[in-house]
Rosetta silent file (secondary structure, phi, psi, omega in degrees, C-alpha in Angstrom):
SEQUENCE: XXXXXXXXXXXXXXXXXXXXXXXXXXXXXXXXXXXXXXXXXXXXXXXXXXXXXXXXXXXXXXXXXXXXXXXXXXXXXXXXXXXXXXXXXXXXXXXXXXXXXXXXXXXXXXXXXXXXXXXXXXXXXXXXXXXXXXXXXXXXXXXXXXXXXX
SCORE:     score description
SCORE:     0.000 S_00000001
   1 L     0.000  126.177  156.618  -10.537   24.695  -21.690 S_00000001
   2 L   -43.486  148.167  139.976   -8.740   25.453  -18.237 S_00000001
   3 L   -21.007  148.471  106.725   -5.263   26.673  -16.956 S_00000001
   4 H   -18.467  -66.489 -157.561   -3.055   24.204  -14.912 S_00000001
   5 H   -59.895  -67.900 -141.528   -3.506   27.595  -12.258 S_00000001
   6 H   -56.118  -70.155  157.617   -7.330   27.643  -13.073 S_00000001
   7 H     4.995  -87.196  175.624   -7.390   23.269  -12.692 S_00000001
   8 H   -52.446  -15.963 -170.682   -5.689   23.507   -9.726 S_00000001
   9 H   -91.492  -61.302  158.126   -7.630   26.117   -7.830 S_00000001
  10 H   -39.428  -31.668  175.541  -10.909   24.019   -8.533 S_00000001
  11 H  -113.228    7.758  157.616   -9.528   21.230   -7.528 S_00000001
  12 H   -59.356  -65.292 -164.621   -7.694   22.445   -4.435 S_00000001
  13 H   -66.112  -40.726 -178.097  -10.892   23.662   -3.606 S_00000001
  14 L   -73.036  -36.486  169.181  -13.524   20.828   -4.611 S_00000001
  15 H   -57.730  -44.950 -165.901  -10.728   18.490   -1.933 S_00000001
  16 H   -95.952  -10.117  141.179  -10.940   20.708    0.693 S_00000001
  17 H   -28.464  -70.807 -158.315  -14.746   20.479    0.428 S_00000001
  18 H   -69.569  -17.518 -163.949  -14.357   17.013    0.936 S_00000001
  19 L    93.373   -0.460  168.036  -11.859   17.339    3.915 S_00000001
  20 L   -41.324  132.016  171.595   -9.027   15.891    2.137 S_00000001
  21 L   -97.872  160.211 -153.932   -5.800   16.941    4.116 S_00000001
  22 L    49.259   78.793 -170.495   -3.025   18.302    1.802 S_00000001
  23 L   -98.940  -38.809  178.211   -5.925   18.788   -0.711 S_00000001
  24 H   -52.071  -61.205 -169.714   -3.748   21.345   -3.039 S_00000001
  25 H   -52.757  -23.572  171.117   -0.908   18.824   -2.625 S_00000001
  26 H   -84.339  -38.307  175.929   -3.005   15.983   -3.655 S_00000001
  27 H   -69.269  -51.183 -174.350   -4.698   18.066   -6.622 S_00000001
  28 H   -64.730  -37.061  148.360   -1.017   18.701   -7.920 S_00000001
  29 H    -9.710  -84.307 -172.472   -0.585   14.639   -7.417 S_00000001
  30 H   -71.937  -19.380  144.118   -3.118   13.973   -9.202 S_00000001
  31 H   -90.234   38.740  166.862   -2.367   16.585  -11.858 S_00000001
  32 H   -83.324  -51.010  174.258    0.680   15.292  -12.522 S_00000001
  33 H   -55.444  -63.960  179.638   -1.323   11.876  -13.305 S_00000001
  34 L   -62.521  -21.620 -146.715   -3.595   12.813  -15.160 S_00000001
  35 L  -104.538  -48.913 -144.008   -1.108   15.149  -17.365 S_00000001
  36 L    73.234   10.695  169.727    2.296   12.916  -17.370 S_00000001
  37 L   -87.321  152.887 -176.899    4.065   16.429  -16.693 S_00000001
  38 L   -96.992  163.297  173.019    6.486   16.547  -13.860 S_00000001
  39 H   -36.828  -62.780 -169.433    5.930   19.191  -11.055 S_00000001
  40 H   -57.694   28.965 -169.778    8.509   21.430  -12.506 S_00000001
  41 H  -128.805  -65.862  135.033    6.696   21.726  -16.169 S_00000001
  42 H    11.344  -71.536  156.369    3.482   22.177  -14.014 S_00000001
  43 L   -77.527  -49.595 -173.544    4.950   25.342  -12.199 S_00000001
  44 L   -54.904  -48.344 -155.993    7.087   26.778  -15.112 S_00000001
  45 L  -140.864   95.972  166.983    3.503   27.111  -17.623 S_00000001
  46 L   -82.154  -29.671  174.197    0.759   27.612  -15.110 S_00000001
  47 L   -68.488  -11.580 -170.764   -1.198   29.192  -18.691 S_00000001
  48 L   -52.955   99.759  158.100   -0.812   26.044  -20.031 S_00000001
  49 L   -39.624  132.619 -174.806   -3.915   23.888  -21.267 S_00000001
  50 L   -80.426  177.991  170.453   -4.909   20.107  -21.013 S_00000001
  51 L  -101.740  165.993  177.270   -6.195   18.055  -24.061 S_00000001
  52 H   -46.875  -63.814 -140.266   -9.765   16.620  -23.528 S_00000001
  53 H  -100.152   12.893  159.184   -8.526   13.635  -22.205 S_00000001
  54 H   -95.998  -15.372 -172.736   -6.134   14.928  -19.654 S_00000001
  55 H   -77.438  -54.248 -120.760   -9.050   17.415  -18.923 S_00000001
  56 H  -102.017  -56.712 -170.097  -11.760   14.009  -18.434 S_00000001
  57 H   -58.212  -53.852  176.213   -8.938   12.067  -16.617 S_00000001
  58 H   -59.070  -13.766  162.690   -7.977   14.677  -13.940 S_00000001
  59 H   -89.686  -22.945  159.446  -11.572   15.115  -13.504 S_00000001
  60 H  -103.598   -4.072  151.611  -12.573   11.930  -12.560 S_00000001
  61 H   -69.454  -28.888 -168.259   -9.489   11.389  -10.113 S_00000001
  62 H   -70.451  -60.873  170.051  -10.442   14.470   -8.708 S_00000001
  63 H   -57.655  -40.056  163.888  -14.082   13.031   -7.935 S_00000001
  64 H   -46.245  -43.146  171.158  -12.939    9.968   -7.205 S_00000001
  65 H   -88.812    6.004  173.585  -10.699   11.371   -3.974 S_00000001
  66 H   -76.275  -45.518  173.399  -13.354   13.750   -3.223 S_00000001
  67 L   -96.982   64.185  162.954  -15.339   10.734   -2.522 S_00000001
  68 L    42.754   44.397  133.585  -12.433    9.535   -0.120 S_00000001
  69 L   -53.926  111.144  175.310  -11.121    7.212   -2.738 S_00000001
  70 L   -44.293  139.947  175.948   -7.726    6.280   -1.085 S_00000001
  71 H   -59.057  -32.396  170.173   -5.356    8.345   -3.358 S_00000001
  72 H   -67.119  -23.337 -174.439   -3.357    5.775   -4.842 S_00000001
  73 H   -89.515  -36.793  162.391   -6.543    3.926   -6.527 S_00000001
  74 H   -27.298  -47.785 -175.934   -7.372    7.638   -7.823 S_00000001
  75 H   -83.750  -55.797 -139.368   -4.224    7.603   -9.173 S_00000001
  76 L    56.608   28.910 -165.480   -3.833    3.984  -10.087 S_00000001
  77 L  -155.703 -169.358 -165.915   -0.853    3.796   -9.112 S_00000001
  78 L  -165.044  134.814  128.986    2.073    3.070   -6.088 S_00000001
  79 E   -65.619   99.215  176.370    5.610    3.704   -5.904 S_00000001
  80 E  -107.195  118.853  158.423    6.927    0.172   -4.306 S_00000001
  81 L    82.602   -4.037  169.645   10.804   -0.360   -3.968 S_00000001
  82 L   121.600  -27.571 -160.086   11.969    1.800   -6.358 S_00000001
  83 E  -102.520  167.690 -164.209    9.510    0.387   -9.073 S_00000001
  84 E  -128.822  107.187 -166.218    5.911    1.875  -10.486 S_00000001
  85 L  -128.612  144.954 -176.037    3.299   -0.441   -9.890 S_00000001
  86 L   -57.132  169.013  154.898   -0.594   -0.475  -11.156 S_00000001
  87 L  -156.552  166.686 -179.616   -3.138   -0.619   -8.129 S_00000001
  88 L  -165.378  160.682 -172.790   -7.096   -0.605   -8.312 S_00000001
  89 L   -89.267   41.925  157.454   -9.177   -1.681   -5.249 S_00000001
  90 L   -97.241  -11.388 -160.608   -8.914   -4.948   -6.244 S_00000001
  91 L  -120.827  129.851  174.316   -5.472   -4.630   -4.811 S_00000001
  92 L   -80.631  159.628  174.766   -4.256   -3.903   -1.555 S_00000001
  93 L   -70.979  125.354  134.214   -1.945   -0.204   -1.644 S_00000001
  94 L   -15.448  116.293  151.845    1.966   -1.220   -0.961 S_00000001
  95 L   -62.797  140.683  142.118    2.344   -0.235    2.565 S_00000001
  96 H   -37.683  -26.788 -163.523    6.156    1.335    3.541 S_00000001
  97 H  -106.249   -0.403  155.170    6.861   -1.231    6.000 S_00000001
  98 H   -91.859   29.197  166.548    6.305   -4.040    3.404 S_00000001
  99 H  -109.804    6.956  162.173    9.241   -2.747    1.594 S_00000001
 100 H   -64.550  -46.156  179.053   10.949   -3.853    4.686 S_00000001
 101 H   -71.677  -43.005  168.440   10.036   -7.059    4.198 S_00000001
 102 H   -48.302  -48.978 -141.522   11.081   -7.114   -0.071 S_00000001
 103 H   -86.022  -61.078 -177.845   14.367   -5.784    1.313 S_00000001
 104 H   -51.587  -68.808  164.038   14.770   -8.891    3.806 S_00000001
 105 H   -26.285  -74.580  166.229   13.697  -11.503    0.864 S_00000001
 106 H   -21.814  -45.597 -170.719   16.136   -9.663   -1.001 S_00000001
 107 H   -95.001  -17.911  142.985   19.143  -10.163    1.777 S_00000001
 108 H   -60.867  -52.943 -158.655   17.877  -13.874    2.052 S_00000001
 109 H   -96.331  -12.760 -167.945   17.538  -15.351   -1.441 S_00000001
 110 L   -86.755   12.714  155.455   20.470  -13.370   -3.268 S_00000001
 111 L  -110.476   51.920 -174.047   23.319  -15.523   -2.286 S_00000001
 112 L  -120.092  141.017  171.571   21.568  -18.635   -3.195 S_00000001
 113 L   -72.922  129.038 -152.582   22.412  -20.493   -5.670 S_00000001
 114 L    17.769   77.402  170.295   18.786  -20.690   -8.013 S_00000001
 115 L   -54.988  138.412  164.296   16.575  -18.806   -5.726 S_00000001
 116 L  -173.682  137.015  177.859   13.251  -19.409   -5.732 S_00000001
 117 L  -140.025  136.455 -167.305    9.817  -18.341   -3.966 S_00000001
 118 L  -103.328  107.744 -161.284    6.522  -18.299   -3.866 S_00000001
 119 E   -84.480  109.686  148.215    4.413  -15.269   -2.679 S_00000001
 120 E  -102.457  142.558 -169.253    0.650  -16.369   -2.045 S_00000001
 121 L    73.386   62.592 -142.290   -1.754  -13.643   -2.236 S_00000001
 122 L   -72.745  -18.895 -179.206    0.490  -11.735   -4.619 S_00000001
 123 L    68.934 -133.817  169.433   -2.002   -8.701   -5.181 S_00000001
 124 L   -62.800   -0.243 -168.062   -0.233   -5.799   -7.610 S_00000001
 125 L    65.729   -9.543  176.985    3.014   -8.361   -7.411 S_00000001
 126 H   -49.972  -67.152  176.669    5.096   -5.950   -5.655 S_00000001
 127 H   -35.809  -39.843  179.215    6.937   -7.922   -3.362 S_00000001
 128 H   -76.230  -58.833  177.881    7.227  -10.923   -5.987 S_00000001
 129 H   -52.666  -21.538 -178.432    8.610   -8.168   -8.919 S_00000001
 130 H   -46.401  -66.708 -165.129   10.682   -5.962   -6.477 S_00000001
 131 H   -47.879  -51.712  157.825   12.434   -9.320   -5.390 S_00000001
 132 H   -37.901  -54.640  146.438   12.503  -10.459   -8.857 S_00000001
 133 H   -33.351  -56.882 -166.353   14.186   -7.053  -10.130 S_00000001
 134 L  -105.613   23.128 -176.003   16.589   -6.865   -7.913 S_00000001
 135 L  -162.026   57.591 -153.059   17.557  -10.902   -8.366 S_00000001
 136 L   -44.069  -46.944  146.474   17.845  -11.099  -12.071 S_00000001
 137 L   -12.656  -50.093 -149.491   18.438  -15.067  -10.703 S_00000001
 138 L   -45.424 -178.452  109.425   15.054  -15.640   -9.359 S_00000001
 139 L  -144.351  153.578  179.005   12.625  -17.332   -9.918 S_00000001
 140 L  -155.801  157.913  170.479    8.947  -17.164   -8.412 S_00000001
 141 L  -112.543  147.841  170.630    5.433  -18.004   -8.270 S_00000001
 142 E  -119.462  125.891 -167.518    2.704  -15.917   -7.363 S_00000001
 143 E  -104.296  141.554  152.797   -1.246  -17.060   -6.183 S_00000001
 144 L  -152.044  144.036  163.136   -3.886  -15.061   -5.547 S_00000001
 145 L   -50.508  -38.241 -168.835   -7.521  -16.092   -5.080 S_00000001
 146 L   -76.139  105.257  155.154   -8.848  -12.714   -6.455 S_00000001
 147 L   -27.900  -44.023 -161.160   -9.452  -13.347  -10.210 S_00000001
 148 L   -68.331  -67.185 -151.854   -9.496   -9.305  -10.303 S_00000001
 149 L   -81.778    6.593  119.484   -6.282   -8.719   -8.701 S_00000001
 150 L   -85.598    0.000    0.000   -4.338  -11.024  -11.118 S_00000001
């Protein structure tokens, strides 16, 4: 079984193959993912060993962004808004500049008396759960054609 150190060096390296930019920074991403350790656990026990299935998972995110899998479906996952949200490419990735838009919904429906909205072509739901989170009030519906992506 590998290191963390040993991990990472292969999979710095297997990135930077591919042309990934930031590929060590992206390898430490994704071993992070794959692990559930935060960076600092990560640096502090570079001897440290995965279990098989942190070894199998970090190994097939790793191929997956070699072959220029956007990183978040590698990962399976998006920071939107504060919140942790699934993604798979059934899903578009949360852009920054849509959390511009949650933040404006927000500042719209939360001095209304029973808010309510409907988001079609809700994706991963961020924008309907952000708004929802942060408007304990709410209420909303969300459509999407894609079968997958609900």
């Amino acid at each position: 079984m590998a290191t963390i150190a040993e991990s990472l060096e292969t999979a710095g390296a297997a990135l930077t193959a591919a042309e990934i930019p930031d590929a060590r920074l992206e390898a430490s991403s994704l071993l992070r993912f794959a692990t559930g350790k935060d960076r600092a656990f990560l640096i502090a026990h570079p001897e440290s060993e995965f279990n098989s299935l942190e070894a199998e998972t970090f190994r097939s995110a790793i191929n997956r962004r070699a072959s220029r899998e956007p990183f978040h479906y590698s990962a399976g996952n998006k920071e939107f808004y504060g919140l942790e949200f699934v993604v798979t490419p059934d899903v578009l990735i949360p852009r920054p500049e849509t959390e511009m838009l949650a933040a404006k919904c927000i500042e719209i429906l939360e001095n209304r008396e029973s808010p309510a909205f409907c988001e079609i072509g809700v994706g991963s739901g961020c924008i309907a759960v952000s708004i929802l989170y942060n408007i304990a009030a709410a209420r909303a519906v969300g459509l999407d054609i894609s079968t997958a992506a609900l």
